[in-house]
mmCIF file of C-alpha atoms in Angstrom:
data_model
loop_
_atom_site.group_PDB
_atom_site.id
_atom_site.type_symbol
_atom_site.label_atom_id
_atom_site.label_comp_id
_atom_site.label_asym_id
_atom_site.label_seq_id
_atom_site.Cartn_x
_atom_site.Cartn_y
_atom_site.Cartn_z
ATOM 1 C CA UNK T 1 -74.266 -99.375 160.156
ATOM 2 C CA UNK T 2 -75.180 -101.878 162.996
ATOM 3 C CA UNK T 3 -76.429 -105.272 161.372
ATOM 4 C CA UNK T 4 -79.948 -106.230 161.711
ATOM 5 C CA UNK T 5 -78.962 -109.396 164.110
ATOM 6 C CA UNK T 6 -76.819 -107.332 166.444
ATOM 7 C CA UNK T 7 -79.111 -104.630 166.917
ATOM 8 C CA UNK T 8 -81.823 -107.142 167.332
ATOM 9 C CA UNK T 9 -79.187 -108.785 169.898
ATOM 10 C CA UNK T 10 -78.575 -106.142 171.899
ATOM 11 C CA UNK T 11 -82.240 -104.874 172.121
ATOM 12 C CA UNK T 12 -83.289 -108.247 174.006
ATOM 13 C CA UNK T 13 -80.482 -108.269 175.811
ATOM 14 C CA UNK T 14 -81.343 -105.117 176.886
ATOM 15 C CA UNK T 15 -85.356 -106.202 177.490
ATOM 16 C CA UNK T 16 -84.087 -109.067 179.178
ATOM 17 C CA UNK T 17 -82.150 -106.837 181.886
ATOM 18 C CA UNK T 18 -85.144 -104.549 182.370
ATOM 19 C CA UNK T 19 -87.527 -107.761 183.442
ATOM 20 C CA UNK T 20 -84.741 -109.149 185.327
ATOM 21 C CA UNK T 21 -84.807 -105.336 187.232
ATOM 22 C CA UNK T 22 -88.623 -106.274 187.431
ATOM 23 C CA UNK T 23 -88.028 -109.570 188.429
ATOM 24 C CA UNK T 24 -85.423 -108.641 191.616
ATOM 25 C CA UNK T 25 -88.659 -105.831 192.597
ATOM 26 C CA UNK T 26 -91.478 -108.634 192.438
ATOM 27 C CA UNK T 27 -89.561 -109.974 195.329
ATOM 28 C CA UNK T 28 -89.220 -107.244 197.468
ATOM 29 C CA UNK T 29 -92.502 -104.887 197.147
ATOM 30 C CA UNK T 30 -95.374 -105.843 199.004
ATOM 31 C CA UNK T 31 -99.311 -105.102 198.190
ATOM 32 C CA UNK T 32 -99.160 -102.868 200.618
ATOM 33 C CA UNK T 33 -96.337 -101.022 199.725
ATOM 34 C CA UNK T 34 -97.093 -96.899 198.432
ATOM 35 C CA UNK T 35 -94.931 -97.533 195.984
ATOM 36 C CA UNK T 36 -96.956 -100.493 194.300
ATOM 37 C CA UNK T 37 -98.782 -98.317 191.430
ATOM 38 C CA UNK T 38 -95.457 -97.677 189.813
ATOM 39 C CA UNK T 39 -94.188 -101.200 189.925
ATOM 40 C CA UNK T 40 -97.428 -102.227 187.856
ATOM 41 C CA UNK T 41 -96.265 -99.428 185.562
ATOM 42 C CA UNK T 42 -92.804 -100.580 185.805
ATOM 43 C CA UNK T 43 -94.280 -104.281 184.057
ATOM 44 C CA UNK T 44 -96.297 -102.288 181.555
ATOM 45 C CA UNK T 45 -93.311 -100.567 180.060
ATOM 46 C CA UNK T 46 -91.885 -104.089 179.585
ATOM 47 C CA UNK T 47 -94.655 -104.128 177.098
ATOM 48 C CA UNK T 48 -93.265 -100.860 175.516
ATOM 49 C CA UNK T 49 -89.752 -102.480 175.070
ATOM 50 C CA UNK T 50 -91.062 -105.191 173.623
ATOM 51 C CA UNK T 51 -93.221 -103.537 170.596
ATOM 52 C CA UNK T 52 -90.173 -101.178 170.376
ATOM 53 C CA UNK T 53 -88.212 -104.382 169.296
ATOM 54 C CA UNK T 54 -91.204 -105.724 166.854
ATOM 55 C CA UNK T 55 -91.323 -102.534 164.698
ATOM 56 C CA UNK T 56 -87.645 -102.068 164.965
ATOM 57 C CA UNK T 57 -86.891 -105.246 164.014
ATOM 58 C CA UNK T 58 -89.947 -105.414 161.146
ATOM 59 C CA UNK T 59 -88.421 -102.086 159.348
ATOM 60 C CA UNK T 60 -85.220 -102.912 159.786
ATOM 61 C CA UNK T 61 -85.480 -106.109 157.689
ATOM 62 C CA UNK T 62 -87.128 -103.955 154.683
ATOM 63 C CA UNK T 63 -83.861 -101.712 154.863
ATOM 64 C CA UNK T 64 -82.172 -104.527 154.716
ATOM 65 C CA UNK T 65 -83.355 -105.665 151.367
ATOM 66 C CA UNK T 66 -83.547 -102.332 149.774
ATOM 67 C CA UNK T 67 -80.071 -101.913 150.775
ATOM 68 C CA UNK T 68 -78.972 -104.973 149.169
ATOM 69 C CA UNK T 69 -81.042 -104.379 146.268
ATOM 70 C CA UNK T 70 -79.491 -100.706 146.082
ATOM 71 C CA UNK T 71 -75.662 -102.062 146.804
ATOM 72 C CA UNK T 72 -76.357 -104.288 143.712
ATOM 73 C CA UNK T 73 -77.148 -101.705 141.294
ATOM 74 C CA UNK T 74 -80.420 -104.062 140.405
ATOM 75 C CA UNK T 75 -82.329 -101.791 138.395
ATOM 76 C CA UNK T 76 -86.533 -102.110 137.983
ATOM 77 C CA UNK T 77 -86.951 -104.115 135.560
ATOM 78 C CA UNK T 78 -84.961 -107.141 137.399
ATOM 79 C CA UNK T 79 -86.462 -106.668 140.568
ATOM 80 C CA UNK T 80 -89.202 -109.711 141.420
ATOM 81 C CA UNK T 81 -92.936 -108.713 140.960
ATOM 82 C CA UNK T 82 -94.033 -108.112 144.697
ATOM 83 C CA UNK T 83 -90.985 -105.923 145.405
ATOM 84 C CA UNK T 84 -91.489 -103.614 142.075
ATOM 85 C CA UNK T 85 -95.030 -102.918 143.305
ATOM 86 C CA UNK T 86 -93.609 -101.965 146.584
ATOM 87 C CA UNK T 87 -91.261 -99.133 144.564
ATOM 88 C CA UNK T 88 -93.958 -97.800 142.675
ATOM 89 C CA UNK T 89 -96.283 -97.851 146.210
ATOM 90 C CA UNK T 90 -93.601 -95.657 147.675
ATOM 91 C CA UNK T 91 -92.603 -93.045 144.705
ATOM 92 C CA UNK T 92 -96.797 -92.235 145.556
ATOM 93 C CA UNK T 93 -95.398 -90.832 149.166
ATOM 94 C CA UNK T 94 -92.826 -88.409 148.355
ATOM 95 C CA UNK T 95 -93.386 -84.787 146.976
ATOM 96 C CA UNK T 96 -92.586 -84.974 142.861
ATOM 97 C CA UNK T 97 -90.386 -82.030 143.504
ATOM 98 C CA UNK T 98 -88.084 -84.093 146.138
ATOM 99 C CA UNK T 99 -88.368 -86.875 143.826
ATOM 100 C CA UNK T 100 -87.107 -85.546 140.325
ATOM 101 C CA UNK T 101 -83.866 -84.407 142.106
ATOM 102 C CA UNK T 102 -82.629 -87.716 143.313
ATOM 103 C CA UNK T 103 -83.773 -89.208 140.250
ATOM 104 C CA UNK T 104 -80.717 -89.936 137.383
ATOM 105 C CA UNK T 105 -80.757 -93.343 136.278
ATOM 106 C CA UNK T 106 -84.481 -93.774 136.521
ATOM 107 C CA UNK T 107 -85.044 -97.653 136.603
ATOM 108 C CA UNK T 108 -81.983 -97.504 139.489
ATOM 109 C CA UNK T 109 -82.662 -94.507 141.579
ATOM 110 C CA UNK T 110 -85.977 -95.290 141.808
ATOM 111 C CA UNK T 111 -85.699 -97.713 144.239
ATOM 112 C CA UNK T 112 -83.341 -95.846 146.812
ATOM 113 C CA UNK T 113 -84.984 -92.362 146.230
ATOM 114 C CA UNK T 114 -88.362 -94.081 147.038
ATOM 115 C CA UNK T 115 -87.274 -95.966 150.187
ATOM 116 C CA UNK T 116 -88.706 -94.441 153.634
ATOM 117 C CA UNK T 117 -87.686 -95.964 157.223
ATOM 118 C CA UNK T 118 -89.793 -93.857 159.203
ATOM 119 C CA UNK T 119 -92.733 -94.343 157.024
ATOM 120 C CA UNK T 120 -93.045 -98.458 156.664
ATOM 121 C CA UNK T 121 -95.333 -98.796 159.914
ATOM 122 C CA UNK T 122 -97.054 -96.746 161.952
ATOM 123 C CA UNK T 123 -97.604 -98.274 165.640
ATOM 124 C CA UNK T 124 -99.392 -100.912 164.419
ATOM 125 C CA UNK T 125 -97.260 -104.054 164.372
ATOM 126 C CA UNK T 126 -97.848 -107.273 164.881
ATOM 127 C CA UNK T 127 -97.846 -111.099 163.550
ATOM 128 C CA UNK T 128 -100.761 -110.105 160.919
ATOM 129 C CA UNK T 129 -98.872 -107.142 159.600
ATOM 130 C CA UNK T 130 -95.524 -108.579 159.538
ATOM 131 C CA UNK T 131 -96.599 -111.377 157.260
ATOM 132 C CA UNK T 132 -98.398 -109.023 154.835
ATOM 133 C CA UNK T 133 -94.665 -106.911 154.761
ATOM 134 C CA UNK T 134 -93.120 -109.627 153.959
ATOM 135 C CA UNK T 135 -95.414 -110.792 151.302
ATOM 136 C CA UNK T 136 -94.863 -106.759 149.965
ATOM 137 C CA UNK T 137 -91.089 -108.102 149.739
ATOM 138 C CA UNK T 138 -91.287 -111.009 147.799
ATOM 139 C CA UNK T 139 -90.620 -113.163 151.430
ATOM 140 C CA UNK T 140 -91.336 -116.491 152.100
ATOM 141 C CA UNK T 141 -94.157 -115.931 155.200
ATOM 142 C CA UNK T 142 -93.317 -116.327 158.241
ATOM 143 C CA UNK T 143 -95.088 -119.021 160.109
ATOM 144 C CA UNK T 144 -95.997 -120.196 163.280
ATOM 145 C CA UNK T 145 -95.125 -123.372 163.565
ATOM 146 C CA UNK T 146 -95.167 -125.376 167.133
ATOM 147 C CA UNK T 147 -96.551 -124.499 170.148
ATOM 148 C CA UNK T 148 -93.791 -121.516 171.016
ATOM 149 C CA UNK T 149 -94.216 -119.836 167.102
ATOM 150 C CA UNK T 150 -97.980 -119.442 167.930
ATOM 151 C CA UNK T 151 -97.468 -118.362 171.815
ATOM 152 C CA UNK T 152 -95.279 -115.226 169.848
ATOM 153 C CA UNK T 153 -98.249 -114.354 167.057
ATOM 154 C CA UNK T 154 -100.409 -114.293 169.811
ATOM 155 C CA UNK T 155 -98.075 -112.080 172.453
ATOM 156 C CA UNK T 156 -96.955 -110.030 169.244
ATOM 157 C CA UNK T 157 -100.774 -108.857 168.937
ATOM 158 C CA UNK T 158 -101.113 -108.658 172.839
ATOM 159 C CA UNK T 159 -98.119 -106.269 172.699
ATOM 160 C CA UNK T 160 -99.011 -104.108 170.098
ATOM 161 C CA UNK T 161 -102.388 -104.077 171.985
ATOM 162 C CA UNK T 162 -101.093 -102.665 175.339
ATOM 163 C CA UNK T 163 -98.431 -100.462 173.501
ATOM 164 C CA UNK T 164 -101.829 -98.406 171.443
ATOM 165 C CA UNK T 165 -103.451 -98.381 174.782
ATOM 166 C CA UNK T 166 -100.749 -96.829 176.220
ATOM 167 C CA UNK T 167 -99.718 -94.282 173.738
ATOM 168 C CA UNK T 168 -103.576 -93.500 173.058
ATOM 169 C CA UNK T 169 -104.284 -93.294 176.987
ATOM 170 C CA UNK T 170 -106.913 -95.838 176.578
ATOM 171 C CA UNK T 171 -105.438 -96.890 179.880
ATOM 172 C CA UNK T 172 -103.004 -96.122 182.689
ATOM 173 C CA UNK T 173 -99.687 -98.014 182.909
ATOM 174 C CA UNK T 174 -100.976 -99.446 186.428
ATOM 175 C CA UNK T 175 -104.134 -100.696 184.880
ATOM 176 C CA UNK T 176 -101.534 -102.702 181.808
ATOM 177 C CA UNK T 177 -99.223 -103.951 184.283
ATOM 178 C CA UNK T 178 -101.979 -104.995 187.245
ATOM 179 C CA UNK T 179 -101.764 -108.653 186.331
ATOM 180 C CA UNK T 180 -98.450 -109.620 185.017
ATOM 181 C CA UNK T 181 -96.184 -111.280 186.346
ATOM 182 C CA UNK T 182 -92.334 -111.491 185.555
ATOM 183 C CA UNK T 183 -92.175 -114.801 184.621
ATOM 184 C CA UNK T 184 -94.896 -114.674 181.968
ATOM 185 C CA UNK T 185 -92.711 -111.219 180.579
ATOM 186 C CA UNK T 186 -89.725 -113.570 180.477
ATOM 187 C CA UNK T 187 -92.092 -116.048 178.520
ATOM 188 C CA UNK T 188 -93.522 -113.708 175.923
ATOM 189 C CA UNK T 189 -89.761 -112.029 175.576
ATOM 190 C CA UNK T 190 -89.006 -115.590 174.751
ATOM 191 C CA UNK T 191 -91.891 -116.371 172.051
ATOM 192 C CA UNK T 192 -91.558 -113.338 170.471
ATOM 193 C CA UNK T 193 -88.241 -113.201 169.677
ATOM 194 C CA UNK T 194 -88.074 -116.909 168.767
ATOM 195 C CA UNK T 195 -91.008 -115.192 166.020
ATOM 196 C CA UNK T 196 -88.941 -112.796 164.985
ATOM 197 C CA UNK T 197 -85.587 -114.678 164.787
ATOM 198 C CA UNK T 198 -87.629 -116.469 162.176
ATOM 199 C CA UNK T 199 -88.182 -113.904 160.564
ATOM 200 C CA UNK T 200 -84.730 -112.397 160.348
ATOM 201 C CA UNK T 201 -83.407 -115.898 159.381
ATOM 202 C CA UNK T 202 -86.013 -115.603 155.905
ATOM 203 C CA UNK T 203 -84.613 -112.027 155.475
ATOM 204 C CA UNK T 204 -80.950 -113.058 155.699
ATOM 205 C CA UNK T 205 -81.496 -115.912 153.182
ATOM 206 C CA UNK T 206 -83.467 -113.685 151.162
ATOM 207 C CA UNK T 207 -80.530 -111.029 150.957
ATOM 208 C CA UNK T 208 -78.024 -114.014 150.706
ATOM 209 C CA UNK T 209 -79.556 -115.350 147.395
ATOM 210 C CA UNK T 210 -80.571 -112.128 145.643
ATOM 211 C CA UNK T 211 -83.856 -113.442 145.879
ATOM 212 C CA UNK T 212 -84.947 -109.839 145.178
ATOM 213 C CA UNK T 213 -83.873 -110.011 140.702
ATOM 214 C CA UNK T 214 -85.927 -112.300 138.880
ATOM 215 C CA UNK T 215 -82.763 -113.681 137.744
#
């Protein structure tokens, strides 16, 4: 499986060469030009890219600690506090059914029968929610500290924002992307993943030290 730093890597590299697309366009189009509504649209799906990256990133780091957790063999009862009510939050999601037949070594398969990707967040993610996951994880939270940390809370909320609007159709794509400009993309691209590099750096340390047993 891809690591959680290269796929977080290549996704803004890959943002990064969709603004500079947006970037080389800003140059060319003119206010005039017919095709103008879909370069506004063109800036609003920046926004897209970038809340694709959040969530990815945010539910990748809780597979990364119940993978660890799993490759250990660390059963229940040695897990930390916060991360043992997390389990027993998830074993309420699954059918019982589903759930008795992965179960064998209860205190052990617990954990890993439990575990759900797809059902960690729901379009909704931002600084707020990324702190309370992590706090769900036994994490140190993440904190936004200087003047670039807080310029990617606030942009993190901004994006999730626009994203909902989008995939509610609150508003058009046009209407997202009237006002930005490419060089304020490159600068929230830049906050936000100097956020969540913060955040994968408290993950990887977490992982690292088995912070997840009690002992």
């Amino acid at each position: 499986m891809i690591s959680l730093r290269a796929d977080f890597d290549a996704r803004v590299a890959e943002i990064s060469s969709f603004i500079a697309l947006v970037k080389k366009q800003d140059s060319a189009i003119a206010p005039s030009d017919p095709n103008i509504e879909g370069y506004k649209a063109m800036k609003a799906a920046t926004h897209l890219l970038m809340y694709n990256l959040v969530e990815s990133t945010a539910t990748s780091i809780h597979e990364l600690i119940f993978d660890a957790v799993s490759s250990s063999k660390t059963t229940f009862d040695d897990l930390i506090h916060p991360l043992r009510k997390t389990v027993l939050r998830n074993a309420q999601k699954p059918s019982v059914d589903k759930l008795v037949e992965k179960l064998k070594i209860l205190s052990i398969d617990l954990i890993d029968a439990t575990f759900d990707r797809e059902g960690i967040f729901s379009g909704n993610v931002d600084a707020k929610k990324l702190r309370e996951s992590f706090l769900s994880l036994g994490l140190k939270e993440p904190k936004a500290t200087g003047k670039k940390a807080k310029e990617g809370s606030d942009s993190l909320l901004r994006v999730k924002s626009n994203r909902n609007d989008l995939a509610h159709g609150r508003k058009t794509f046009a209407e997202i992307g009237r006002n930005m400009t490419p060089n304020e993309l490159e600068k929230e691209l830049d906050c936000i993943k100097s956020f969540l590099d913060q955040c994968i750096k408290i993950a990887e340390d977490f992982v690292s030290t088995s912070g997840f047993r009690t002992s």
